[in-house]
Amino acid sequence: RSYAPGAAHVYTVEQSVSNPNILYAGSATAGAWKTNDKGENWSLITQDLPLNGVYAIEIDFTNPDIIYISGNGGIYKSYDSGTNWSIIGDPAFTTSAHSIKDIKLKPSNNMELFIASNEGLYKSLDGGSNFIEIMDGSFLEIEFHPNSVDTIYFIKVNGDKTEFYRSDDGGNSLTLYTNGWPNPGTGDEQKRTEIA
């Protein structure tokens, strides 16, 4: 029973780039939803999945029927707007219990996928079939620079503070910025982390 039957927190809303009438929403306790008319009407697209919370959603910018959602410690992918779903990732990725906070496709390559998880920052070059870990730790958010697809920003939790990272080479190396950032870390203004 709920104190507000039928109510659910909405974690995320994403709009399709290729069809602005289509939006997807992820909720705390009611799965994922889709609208074809800019929010006038919504339909549940996860009724056949054993999950409640959907914290992150990403829509393929070439095809609004291809979507990624977080849930049950992993990522689900659909090629048909949520009629059918598959869990994606290689065994090393899927055996971890992820709390995924963000999913982002590289704006110039719909096969290059970035994941912010409590288990680390991950990158896929094949649409989520396989992942490589860029950096360990608990990550919260990923954003691409609007004018440079190789410039990416990341937020990481470190104890009771957050850290701000930037990459200028598509996520191959990250630079930690601390000058002026709330609860800055100790050390130099910038600390570079090279990814093998």
Coordinates of N, CA, C and O in Angstrom, one line a residue:
R1 N 0.8 -1.2 0.0 CA 0.0 0.0 0.0 C 0.9 1.2 0.0 O 2.0 1.3 0.6
S2 N 0.4 2.3 -0.6 CA 1.1 3.5 -0.7 C 0.3 4.6 -0.1 O -1.0 4.6 -0.1
Y3 N 1.0 5.6 0.5 CA 0.2 6.8 1.0 C -0.3 7.6 -0.2 O -1.2 8.4 0.0
A4 N 0.2 7.4 -1.4 CA -0.3 8.1 -2.6 C -0.5 7.1 -3.7 O 0.4 7.0 -4.6
P5 N -1.5 6.3 -3.7 CA -1.7 5.2 -4.7 C -1.6 5.8 -6.1 O -2.2 6.9 -6.4
G6 N -0.9 5.1 -7.0 CA -0.7 5.6 -8.4 C 0.4 6.6 -8.6 O 0.7 6.9 -9.7
A7 N 1.0 7.0 -7.5 CA 2.1 8.0 -7.7 C 3.4 7.4 -7.7 O 3.6 6.3 -7.1
A8 N 4.3 8.0 -8.5 CA 5.7 7.5 -8.6 C 6.6 8.6 -8.9 O 6.3 9.5 -9.6
H9 N 7.8 8.6 -8.3 CA 8.8 9.6 -8.6 C 9.4 9.3 -10.0 O 9.6 8.2 -10.4
V10 N 9.6 10.4 -10.8 CA 10.2 10.2 -12.1 C 11.7 10.6 -12.0 O 12.0 11.7 -11.5
Y11 N 12.5 9.7 -12.3 CA 14.0 9.9 -12.3 C 14.5 10.6 -13.5 O 15.4 11.4 -13.4
T12 N 14.0 10.2 -14.7 CA 14.6 10.8 -15.9 C 13.6 10.8 -17.0 O 12.6 10.0 -17.0
V13 N 13.7 11.8 -17.8 CA 12.9 12.0 -19.1 C 13.9 12.3 -20.2 O 14.7 13.2 -20.1
E14 N 13.8 11.5 -21.3 CA 14.6 11.7 -22.4 C 13.8 11.9 -23.7 O 12.8 11.2 -23.9
Q15 N 14.2 12.9 -24.5 CA 13.4 13.2 -25.8 C 14.3 12.7 -27.0 O 15.5 12.9 -27.0
S16 N 13.6 12.1 -27.9 CA 14.3 11.6 -29.1 C 14.8 12.7 -30.0 O 14.1 13.7 -30.2
V17 N 16.0 12.6 -30.4 CA 16.6 13.6 -31.3 C 16.0 13.5 -32.7 O 15.7 14.5 -33.4
S18 N 15.8 12.3 -33.2 CA 15.3 12.1 -34.5 C 13.8 12.2 -34.7 O 13.2 12.4 -35.8
N19 N 13.0 12.1 -33.6 CA 11.6 12.4 -33.6 C 11.2 13.0 -32.2 O 10.9 12.3 -31.3
P20 N 11.1 14.4 -32.2 CA 10.9 15.1 -30.9 C 9.5 14.8 -30.3 O 9.3 15.2 -29.1
N21 N 8.6 14.2 -31.0 CA 7.3 13.8 -30.4 C 7.5 12.6 -29.4 O 6.6 12.4 -28.6
I22 N 8.5 11.9 -29.5 CA 8.7 10.7 -28.7 C 9.6 11.0 -27.5 O 10.7 11.6 -27.6
L23 N 9.1 10.7 -26.3 CA 9.9 10.8 -25.1 C 9.7 9.5 -24.3 O 8.7 8.8 -24.4
Y24 N 10.7 9.2 -23.5 CA 10.7 8.1 -22.6 C 11.0 8.6 -21.2 O 11.7 9.6 -21.0
A25 N 10.3 8.0 -20.2 CA 10.5 8.4 -18.8 C 10.8 7.2 -17.9 O 10.2 6.1 -18.2
G26 N 11.7 7.3 -17.0 CA 12.0 6.3 -16.0 C 11.5 6.7 -14.6 O 11.8 7.8 -14.2
S27 N 10.9 5.8 -13.9 CA 10.4 6.1 -12.6 C 11.0 5.3 -11.5 O 11.7 4.3 -11.7
A28 N 10.8 5.7 -10.2 CA 11.3 5.0 -9.1 C 10.7 3.6 -8.8 O 11.3 2.7 -8.4
T29 N 9.4 3.6 -9.0 CA 8.7 2.3 -8.7 C 7.7 1.8 -9.7 O 7.0 0.9 -9.5
A30 N 7.7 2.5 -10.9 CA 6.7 2.1 -11.9 C 7.3 1.9 -13.3 O 6.6 2.0 -14.3
G31 N 8.6 1.5 -13.3 CA 9.2 1.2 -14.6 C 9.4 2.3 -15.6 O 9.6 3.5 -15.2
A32 N 9.4 2.0 -16.9 CA 9.7 3.0 -17.9 C 8.4 3.2 -18.8 O 7.6 2.2 -19.0
W33 N 8.3 4.4 -19.3 CA 7.1 4.8 -20.0 C 7.5 5.5 -21.3 O 8.6 6.0 -21.4
K34 N 6.5 5.5 -22.3 CA 6.8 6.1 -23.6 C 5.6 7.0 -24.0 O 4.4 6.6 -23.7
T35 N 5.9 8.1 -24.6 CA 4.8 8.9 -25.2 C 5.2 9.2 -26.7 O 6.4 9.4 -27.0
N36 N 4.2 9.2 -27.6 CA 4.4 9.5 -29.0 C 3.9 10.9 -29.3 O 3.9 11.3 -30.5
D37 N 3.3 11.6 -28.3 CA 2.7 12.9 -28.6 C 3.2 14.0 -27.6 O 2.4 14.7 -27.1
K38 N 4.5 14.0 -27.3 CA 5.1 15.0 -26.5 C 4.5 15.0 -25.1 O 4.4 16.1 -24.5
G39 N 4.0 13.9 -24.6 CA 3.6 13.8 -23.2 C 2.1 13.9 -22.9 O 1.7 13.9 -21.8
E40 N 1.3 14.0 -24.0 CA -0.1 14.0 -23.8 C -0.6 12.7 -23.3 O -1.5 12.6 -22.4
N41 N -0.1 11.6 -23.8 CA -0.5 10.3 -23.4 C 0.8 9.4 -23.2 O 1.7 9.5 -24.0
W42 N 0.7 8.6 -22.2 CA 1.9 7.7 -21.9 C 1.5 6.2 -21.8 O 0.3 5.9 -21.4
S43 N 2.4 5.4 -22.2 CA 2.1 3.9 -22.1 C 3.3 3.3 -21.4 O 4.5 3.6 -21.6
L44 N 3.0 2.3 -20.6 CA 4.1 1.5 -19.9 C 4.8 0.6 -20.8 O 4.1 -0.2 -21.5
I45 N 6.1 0.6 -20.9 CA 6.8 -0.3 -21.8 C 7.6 -1.4 -21.1 O 8.3 -2.2 -21.8
T46 N 7.5 -1.4 -19.8 CA 8.3 -2.5 -19.0 C 7.3 -3.4 -18.3 O 7.7 -4.0 -17.3
Q47 N 6.1 -3.5 -18.7 CA 5.1 -4.4 -18.0 C 5.5 -5.8 -18.0 O 5.1 -6.5 -17.1
D48 N 6.3 -6.3 -18.9 CA 6.8 -7.7 -18.9 C 8.1 -7.9 -18.3 O 8.7 -9.0 -18.4
L49 N 8.7 -6.8 -17.8 CA 10.0 -6.9 -17.1 C 9.8 -7.0 -15.6 O 9.1 -6.2 -15.1
P50 N 10.6 -7.8 -14.9 CA 10.5 -7.9 -13.4 C 11.3 -6.8 -12.8 O 12.3 -7.0 -12.1
L51 N 11.0 -5.5 -13.0 CA 11.7 -4.4 -12.4 C 10.8 -3.3 -12.1 O 9.7 -3.1 -12.7
N52 N 11.2 -2.5 -11.2 CA 10.4 -1.3 -10.8 C 11.2 0.0 -11.2 O 10.7 0.8 -12.0
G53 N 12.4 0.2 -10.6 CA 13.1 1.4 -10.8 C 13.9 1.5 -12.1 O 14.6 0.6 -12.4
V54 N 13.7 2.6 -12.8 CA 14.5 2.9 -14.0 C 15.1 4.3 -13.8 O 14.4 5.3 -13.9
Y55 N 16.4 4.3 -13.5 CA 17.1 5.6 -13.2 C 17.6 6.3 -14.4 O 17.7 7.5 -14.4
A56 N 18.0 5.5 -15.4 CA 18.7 6.1 -16.6 C 18.1 5.5 -17.9 O 17.8 4.3 -17.9
I57 N 17.9 6.4 -18.9 CA 17.4 6.0 -20.2 C 18.3 6.7 -21.2 O 18.7 7.8 -21.1
E58 N 18.6 6.0 -22.3 CA 19.2 6.6 -23.5 C 18.5 6.1 -24.7 O 18.1 5.0 -24.8
I59 N 18.3 7.1 -25.7 CA 17.6 6.8 -26.9 C 18.6 6.9 -28.1 O 19.4 7.9 -28.2
D60 N 18.6 5.9 -29.0 CA 19.5 6.0 -30.1 C 19.1 7.2 -31.0 O 17.9 7.3 -31.3
F61 N 20.1 8.0 -31.3 CA 19.7 9.2 -32.0 C 19.4 9.0 -33.5 O 18.9 9.9 -34.2
T62 N 19.6 7.8 -34.0 CA 19.3 7.5 -35.4 C 17.9 6.8 -35.5 O 17.3 6.7 -36.6
N63 N 17.5 6.2 -34.4 CA 16.2 5.4 -34.4 C 15.6 5.4 -33.0 O 16.1 4.8 -32.1
P64 N 14.4 6.1 -32.8 CA 13.8 6.2 -31.5 C 13.3 4.9 -30.9 O 12.9 4.9 -29.8
D65 N 13.2 3.9 -31.8 CA 12.8 2.6 -31.3 C 13.9 1.8 -30.5 O 13.6 0.9 -29.8
I66 N 15.1 2.2 -30.7 CA 16.2 1.6 -30.0 C 16.5 2.4 -28.7 O 16.9 3.6 -28.8
I67 N 16.3 1.7 -27.6 CA 16.5 2.4 -26.3 C 17.3 1.5 -25.3 O 17.3 0.3 -25.4
Y68 N 17.9 2.2 -24.3 CA 18.6 1.5 -23.3 C 18.0 2.0 -21.9 O 17.7 3.2 -21.8
I69 N 17.8 1.1 -21.0 CA 17.3 1.5 -19.7 C 18.1 0.8 -18.6 O 18.6 -0.3 -18.8
S70 N 18.2 1.4 -17.5 CA 18.9 0.7 -16.3 C 17.8 0.0 -15.5 O 16.6 0.3 -15.5
G71 N 18.3 -1.1 -14.8 CA 17.3 -1.8 -14.0 C 17.9 -3.1 -13.6 O 18.6 -3.8 -14.3
N72 N 17.5 -3.5 -12.3 CA 17.9 -4.9 -11.8 C 19.4 -5.1 -11.8 O 19.9 -6.2 -12.1
G73 N 20.2 -4.0 -11.6 CA 21.6 -4.1 -11.5 C 22.3 -4.2 -12.9 O 23.5 -4.6 -12.9
G74 N 21.6 -3.9 -14.0 CA 22.2 -3.9 -15.3 C 21.6 -3.0 -16.3 O 20.9 -2.0 -15.9
I75 N 21.7 -3.3 -17.6 CA 21.1 -2.5 -18.6 C 20.3 -3.4 -19.5 O 20.8 -4.5 -20.0
Y76 N 19.1 -2.9 -19.9 CA 18.3 -3.6 -20.8 C 18.3 -2.8 -22.1 O 18.3 -1.5 -22.1
K77 N 18.2 -3.5 -23.3 CA 18.2 -2.8 -24.6 C 17.0 -3.3 -25.4 O 16.7 -4.5 -25.3
S78 N 16.3 -2.4 -26.0 CA 15.2 -2.8 -26.9 C 15.4 -2.2 -28.3 O 15.8 -1.1 -28.4
Y79 N 15.0 -3.0 -29.3 CA 15.0 -2.5 -30.7 C 13.7 -2.1 -31.2 O 13.5 -1.7 -32.3
D80 N 12.6 -2.3 -30.3 CA 11.2 -2.1 -30.8 C 10.4 -1.3 -29.8 O 9.3 -1.6 -29.5
S81 N 11.0 -0.3 -29.2 CA 10.3 0.7 -28.3 C 9.9 0.0 -27.0 O 8.9 0.5 -26.4
G82 N 10.5 -1.1 -26.7 CA 10.1 -1.7 -25.4 C 9.2 -2.9 -25.5 O 8.8 -3.4 -24.4
T83 N 8.9 -3.4 -26.7 CA 8.1 -4.6 -26.8 C 8.9 -5.8 -26.3 O 8.4 -6.7 -25.6
N84 N 10.2 -5.8 -26.7 CA 11.1 -6.9 -26.3 C 12.3 -6.3 -25.8 O 12.8 -5.2 -26.2
W85 N 12.9 -7.0 -24.8 CA 14.1 -6.5 -24.1 C 15.2 -7.6 -24.0 O 14.8 -8.7 -23.9
S86 N 16.4 -7.1 -24.0 CA 17.6 -8.0 -23.8 C 18.5 -7.4 -22.8 O 18.7 -6.2 -22.8
I87 N 19.1 -8.2 -21.9 CA 20.1 -7.7 -21.0 C 21.4 -7.6 -21.8 O 21.7 -8.6 -22.5
I88 N 22.1 -6.5 -21.7 CA 23.3 -6.4 -22.5 C 24.6 -6.4 -21.7 O 24.5 -6.1 -20.5
G89 N 25.7 -6.6 -22.3 CA 27.0 -6.7 -21.6 C 27.6 -8.0 -21.6 O 27.0 -9.0 -21.7
D90 N 29.0 -8.0 -21.5 CA 29.7 -9.3 -21.5 C 29.7 -9.8 -20.0 O 29.2 -9.1 -19.1
P91 N 30.1 -11.0 -19.8 CA 30.0 -11.6 -18.5 C 30.7 -10.8 -17.4 O 30.1 -10.7 -16.3
A92 N 31.8 -10.2 -17.7 CA 32.5 -9.4 -16.6 C 31.6 -8.2 -16.2 O 31.7 -7.8 -15.0
F93 N 30.9 -7.7 -17.1 CA 30.0 -6.6 -16.8 C 28.7 -7.0 -16.1 O 28.3 -6.5 -15.1
T94 N 28.1 -8.1 -16.6 CA 26.8 -8.5 -16.1 C 26.8 -9.2 -14.8 O 25.8 -9.3 -14.1
T95 N 28.0 -9.7 -14.4 CA 28.1 -10.4 -13.1 C 28.2 -9.4 -11.9 O 28.1 -9.8 -10.8
S96 N 28.4 -8.1 -12.2 CA 28.4 -7.1 -11.2 C 27.0 -6.5 -10.9 O 26.3 -6.4 -11.9
A97 N 26.7 -6.2 -9.7 CA 25.4 -5.6 -9.4 C 25.5 -4.1 -9.5 O 25.9 -3.4 -8.5
H98 N 25.2 -3.6 -10.6 CA 25.4 -2.2 -10.9 C 24.2 -1.4 -10.4 O 23.0 -1.8 -10.5
S99 N 24.5 -0.2 -9.9 CA 23.5 0.9 -9.7 C 23.8 1.9 -10.8 O 24.7 2.7 -10.6
I100 N 23.1 1.9 -11.9 CA 23.5 2.7 -13.0 C 22.8 4.1 -13.0 O 21.5 4.1 -12.9
K101 N 23.5 5.1 -13.0 CA 23.0 6.5 -12.8 C 22.9 7.2 -14.1 O 22.1 8.2 -14.2
D102 N 23.7 6.8 -15.2 CA 23.6 7.6 -16.4 C 24.0 6.6 -17.6 O 24.9 5.8 -17.4
I103 N 23.4 6.8 -18.7 CA 23.7 6.1 -20.0 C 23.8 7.1 -21.1 O 22.9 7.9 -21.2
K104 N 24.9 7.2 -21.8 CA 25.1 8.2 -22.9 C 25.7 7.5 -24.1 O 26.7 6.8 -24.0
L105 N 25.1 7.8 -25.3 CA 25.7 7.5 -26.5 C 26.6 8.7 -27.0 O 26.2 9.8 -26.8
K106 N 27.7 8.3 -27.6 CA 28.5 9.4 -28.3 C 27.7 10.0 -29.4 O 27.2 9.3 -30.2
P107 N 27.6 11.3 -29.4 CA 26.7 12.0 -30.4 C 27.0 11.7 -31.9 O 26.2 11.9 -32.8
S108 N 28.2 11.2 -32.2 CA 28.7 11.0 -33.5 C 28.7 9.5 -33.9 O 29.0 9.1 -35.0
N109 N 28.4 8.6 -32.9 CA 28.6 7.2 -33.1 C 27.6 6.4 -32.2 O 27.8 6.3 -31.0
N110 N 26.5 5.9 -32.8 CA 25.5 5.3 -32.0 C 25.9 3.9 -31.5 O 25.0 3.2 -30.9
M111 N 27.1 3.5 -31.8 CA 27.5 2.2 -31.2 C 28.5 2.4 -30.0 O 28.8 1.5 -29.3
E112 N 28.9 3.7 -29.8 CA 29.8 4.0 -28.6 C 28.9 4.4 -27.4 O 28.3 5.5 -27.5
L113 N 29.0 3.6 -26.4 CA 28.1 3.8 -25.3 C 28.9 4.0 -24.0 O 29.9 3.3 -23.8
F114 N 28.5 5.0 -23.2 CA 29.2 5.2 -21.9 C 28.2 5.0 -20.7 O 27.0 5.3 -20.8
I115 N 28.7 4.4 -19.7 CA 27.9 4.0 -18.5 C 28.5 4.6 -17.2 O 29.7 4.3 -17.0
A116 N 27.7 5.3 -16.4 CA 28.1 5.7 -15.1 C 27.4 4.8 -14.1 O 26.2 4.8 -14.0
S117 N 28.2 4.0 -13.4 CA 27.8 3.0 -12.4 C 28.5 3.2 -11.1 O 29.5 3.8 -11.0
N118 N 27.9 2.6 -10.1 CA 28.5 2.6 -8.8 C 29.7 1.6 -8.8 O 30.5 1.6 -7.9
E119 N 29.8 0.8 -9.9 CA 30.9 -0.1 -10.0 C 32.1 0.5 -10.9 O 33.1 -0.2 -11.1
G120 N 31.8 1.6 -11.5 CA 32.9 2.2 -12.3 C 32.3 3.0 -13.5 O 31.1 3.1 -13.7
L121 N 33.2 3.5 -14.3 CA 32.8 4.2 -15.5 C 33.2 3.3 -16.7 O 34.4 2.8 -16.8
Y122 N 32.2 3.0 -17.6 CA 32.4 2.0 -18.6 C 32.2 2.6 -20.0 O 31.4 3.6 -20.1
K123 N 32.8 1.9 -21.0 CA 32.6 2.3 -22.4 C 32.4 1.1 -23.2 O 33.1 0.0 -23.0
S124 N 31.5 1.1 -24.2 CA 31.3 0.1 -25.1 C 31.5 0.6 -26.5 O 31.0 1.7 -26.8
L125 N 32.1 -0.2 -27.4 CA 32.3 0.2 -28.8 C 31.4 -0.5 -29.7 O 31.4 -0.3 -30.9
D126 N 30.5 -1.4 -29.2 CA 29.6 -2.2 -30.0 C 28.2 -2.2 -29.5 O 27.5 -3.2 -29.6
G127 N 27.7 -1.1 -29.1 CA 26.3 -0.9 -28.7 C 25.9 -1.7 -27.4 O 24.8 -1.9 -27.2
G128 N 26.9 -2.0 -26.6 CA 26.6 -2.6 -25.3 C 26.9 -4.1 -25.2 O 26.6 -4.7 -24.2
S129 N 27.4 -4.7 -26.3 CA 27.6 -6.1 -26.2 C 28.8 -6.4 -25.3 O 28.8 -7.4 -24.5
N130 N 29.8 -5.5 -25.3 CA 31.0 -5.7 -24.5 C 31.4 -4.3 -23.9 O 31.1 -3.3 -24.5
F131 N 31.9 -4.3 -22.7 CA 32.3 -3.1 -22.0 C 33.7 -3.2 -21.5 O 34.2 -4.2 -21.1
I132 N 34.4 -2.0 -21.5 CA 35.7 -1.9 -20.9 C 35.5 -0.9 -19.8 O 34.8 0.1 -19.9
E133 N 36.2 -1.1 -18.7 CA 36.2 -0.1 -17.6 C 37.2 0.9 -17.8 O 38.4 0.7 -18.0
I134 N 36.7 2.2 -17.8 CA 37.6 3.3 -18.0 C 38.2 3.7 -16.6 O 39.4 3.9 -16.6
M135 N 37.4 3.7 -15.6 CA 37.9 4.0 -14.2 C 37.0 3.3 -13.2 O 35.8 3.2 -13.4
D136 N 37.6 2.9 -12.1 CA 36.8 2.3 -11.1 C 36.2 3.4 -10.2 O 36.6 4.6 -10.3
G137 N 35.3 3.0 -9.3 CA 34.6 4.0 -8.4 C 33.2 4.2 -8.8 O 32.6 3.5 -9.6
S138 N 32.5 5.1 -8.1 CA 31.1 5.3 -8.2 C 30.9 6.6 -9.0 O 31.2 7.7 -8.5
F139 N 30.3 6.4 -10.2 CA 30.1 7.6 -11.1 C 28.6 7.9 -11.1 O 27.7 7.0 -11.1
L140 N 28.3 9.2 -11.3 CA 26.9 9.7 -11.2 C 26.4 10.2 -12.6 O 25.2 10.1 -12.9
E141 N 27.2 10.9 -13.3 CA 26.7 11.6 -14.5 C 27.8 11.7 -15.6 O 29.0 11.8 -15.3
I142 N 27.3 11.7 -16.8 CA 28.1 11.9 -18.0 C 27.5 12.9 -18.9 O 26.3 12.9 -19.2
E143 N 28.3 13.9 -19.4 CA 27.8 14.9 -20.4 C 28.8 15.1 -21.5 O 30.0 15.2 -21.2
F144 N 28.3 15.3 -22.7 CA 29.2 15.6 -23.8 C 29.2 17.1 -24.1 O 28.1 17.7 -23.9
H145 N 30.3 17.7 -24.4 CA 30.4 19.1 -24.8 C 29.5 19.2 -26.1 O 29.6 18.4 -27.0
P146 N 28.7 20.3 -26.2 CA 27.9 20.5 -27.3 C 28.6 20.7 -28.6 O 28.0 20.4 -29.7
N147 N 29.9 21.1 -28.6 CA 30.6 21.4 -29.8 C 31.8 20.5 -30.1 O 32.5 20.7 -31.0
S148 N 31.9 19.5 -29.2 CA 33.1 18.5 -29.4 C 32.7 17.2 -28.9 O 32.5 17.0 -27.7
V149 N 32.5 16.2 -29.8 CA 32.1 14.9 -29.4 C 33.2 14.1 -28.6 O 33.0 13.1 -28.0
D150 N 34.4 14.6 -28.6 CA 35.5 14.0 -27.9 C 35.7 14.6 -26.5 O 36.6 14.1 -25.7
T151 N 35.0 15.7 -26.2 CA 35.1 16.3 -24.9 C 33.9 15.8 -24.0 O 32.8 16.1 -24.4
I152 N 34.2 15.1 -22.9 CA 33.2 14.5 -22.1 C 33.5 14.9 -20.6 O 34.6 15.0 -20.2
Y153 N 32.4 15.1 -19.9 CA 32.5 15.5 -18.5 C 31.9 14.4 -17.6 O 30.9 13.8 -18.0
F154 N 32.5 14.1 -16.5 CA 32.1 13.0 -15.6 C 32.0 13.5 -14.2 O 32.9 14.2 -13.7
I155 N 31.1 13.0 -13.4 CA 31.0 13.3 -12.0 C 31.1 11.9 -11.2 O 30.5 11.0 -11.5
K156 N 32.1 11.9 -10.3 CA 32.4 10.7 -9.5 C 32.2 11.0 -8.0 O 32.5 12.1 -7.5
V157 N 31.7 10.1 -7.3 CA 31.6 10.2 -5.8 C 32.9 9.6 -5.2 O 33.3 8.5 -5.6
N158 N 33.4 10.4 -4.3 CA 34.6 9.9 -3.6 C 34.4 10.2 -2.1 O 34.6 11.4 -1.7
G159 N 33.9 9.2 -1.3 CA 33.6 9.5 0.1 C 32.4 10.4 0.2 O 31.4 10.1 -0.3
D160 N 32.6 11.5 0.9 CA 31.5 12.4 1.2 C 31.6 13.6 0.2 O 31.0 14.7 0.5
K161 N 32.4 13.5 -0.9 CA 32.4 14.6 -1.9 C 32.3 14.0 -3.3 O 32.3 12.8 -3.5
T162 N 32.1 15.0 -4.2 CA 32.1 14.6 -5.6 C 33.3 15.2 -6.3 O 33.8 16.2 -5.9
E163 N 33.7 14.5 -7.4 CA 34.8 14.9 -8.2 C 34.4 15.2 -9.6 O 33.5 14.5 -10.1
F164 N 35.0 16.1 -10.2 CA 34.7 16.5 -11.6 C 35.9 16.1 -12.5 O 37.0 16.6 -12.3
Y165 N 35.6 15.3 -13.5 CA 36.6 14.8 -14.5 C 36.2 15.3 -15.9 O 35.0 15.5 -16.2
R166 N 37.2 15.5 -16.7 CA 37.0 15.9 -18.1 C 38.0 15.1 -18.9 O 39.1 14.8 -18.6
S167 N 37.4 14.7 -20.1 CA 38.2 14.0 -21.1 C 38.2 14.8 -22.4 O 37.1 15.2 -22.8
D168 N 39.3 15.0 -23.1 CA 39.3 15.6 -24.4 C 39.7 14.7 -25.5 O 39.9 15.1 -26.6
D169 N 39.7 13.4 -25.2 CA 40.1 12.4 -26.2 C 39.1 11.2 -26.2 O 39.4 10.1 -26.4
G170 N 37.8 11.5 -26.0 CA 36.8 10.5 -26.2 C 36.7 9.5 -25.0 O 36.2 8.4 -25.2
G171 N 37.3 9.9 -23.9 CA 37.2 9.0 -22.7 C 38.4 8.1 -22.5 O 38.5 7.3 -21.7
N172 N 39.5 8.3 -23.4 CA 40.7 7.5 -23.2 C 41.5 7.9 -22.0 O 42.2 7.1 -21.4
S173 N 41.5 9.2 -21.7 CA 42.2 9.7 -20.5 C 41.3 10.8 -19.9 O 40.6 11.5 -20.6
L174 N 41.4 10.8 -18.5 CA 40.5 11.8 -17.8 C 41.4 12.7 -16.9 O 42.5 12.2 -16.4
T175 N 41.0 13.9 -16.8 CA 41.7 14.9 -16.0 C 40.8 15.3 -14.8 O 39.6 15.7 -15.0
L176 N 41.3 15.2 -13.6 CA 40.5 15.6 -12.4 C 40.7 17.1 -12.2 O 41.9 17.5 -12.0
Y177 N 39.7 17.8 -12.1 CA 39.7 19.3 -11.8 C 39.2 19.5 -10.4 O 38.2 19.0 -10.0
T178 N 40.0 20.2 -9.6 CA 39.7 20.5 -8.2 C 39.5 21.9 -7.9 O 38.9 22.3 -6.9
N179 N 40.1 22.8 -8.7 CA 40.1 24.2 -8.4 C 38.7 24.8 -8.5 O 38.2 24.9 -9.6
G180 N 38.1 25.3 -7.4 CA 36.8 25.9 -7.5 C 35.7 24.9 -7.4 O 34.5 25.3 -7.2
W181 N 35.9 23.6 -7.5 CA 34.9 22.6 -7.4 C 34.4 22.5 -6.0 O 35.3 22.4 -5.1
P182 N 33.1 22.4 -5.7 CA 32.7 22.2 -4.3 C 33.3 21.0 -3.6 O 33.5 19.9 -4.3
N183 N 33.7 21.1 -2.4 CA 34.4 20.1 -1.6 C 35.6 19.5 -2.4 O 35.7 18.3 -2.7
P184 N 36.5 20.4 -2.8 CA 37.6 20.0 -3.7 C 38.5 19.0 -3.0 O 38.7 19.0 -1.8
G185 N 39.1 18.1 -3.9 CA 40.0 17.1 -3.4 C 41.3 17.8 -3.0 O 41.5 19.0 -3.2
T186 N 42.2 17.0 -2.5 CA 43.5 17.6 -2.1 C 44.5 17.4 -3.3 O 44.3 16.6 -4.2
G187 N 45.6 18.1 -3.2 CA 46.6 17.9 -4.2 C 46.6 19.1 -5.3 O 46.1 20.1 -5.0
D188 N 47.1 18.7 -6.4 CA 47.3 19.7 -7.5 C 45.9 20.2 -8.0 O 44.9 19.5 -7.9
E189 N 45.9 21.3 -8.7 CA 44.7 21.8 -9.4 C 44.1 20.8 -10.4 O 42.9 20.6 -10.5
Q190 N 45.0 20.1 -11.1 CA 44.6 19.1 -12.0 C 45.4 17.8 -11.8 O 46.6 17.9 -11.6
K191 N 44.8 16.7 -11.8 CA 45.5 15.5 -11.8 C 45.0 14.6 -12.9 O 43.9 14.3 -13.1
R192 N 46.0 14.2 -13.7 CA 45.7 13.4 -15.0 C 45.7 11.9 -14.7 O 46.6 11.4 -14.1
T193 N 44.7 11.2 -15.2 CA 44.6 9.8 -15.1 C 44.6 9.2 -16.5 O 43.7 9.5 -17.2
E194 N 45.6 8.4 -16.8 CA 45.7 7.8 -18.1 C 45.0 6.4 -18.0 O 45.2 5.7 -17.1
I195 N 44.2 6.1 -19.0 CA 43.5 4.9 -19.1 C 44.3 3.9 -20.0 O 44.6 4.3 -21.2
A196 N 44.6 2.8 -19.5 CA 45.3 1.8 -20.4 C 44.4 1.2 -21.4 O 43.2 1.1 -21.2

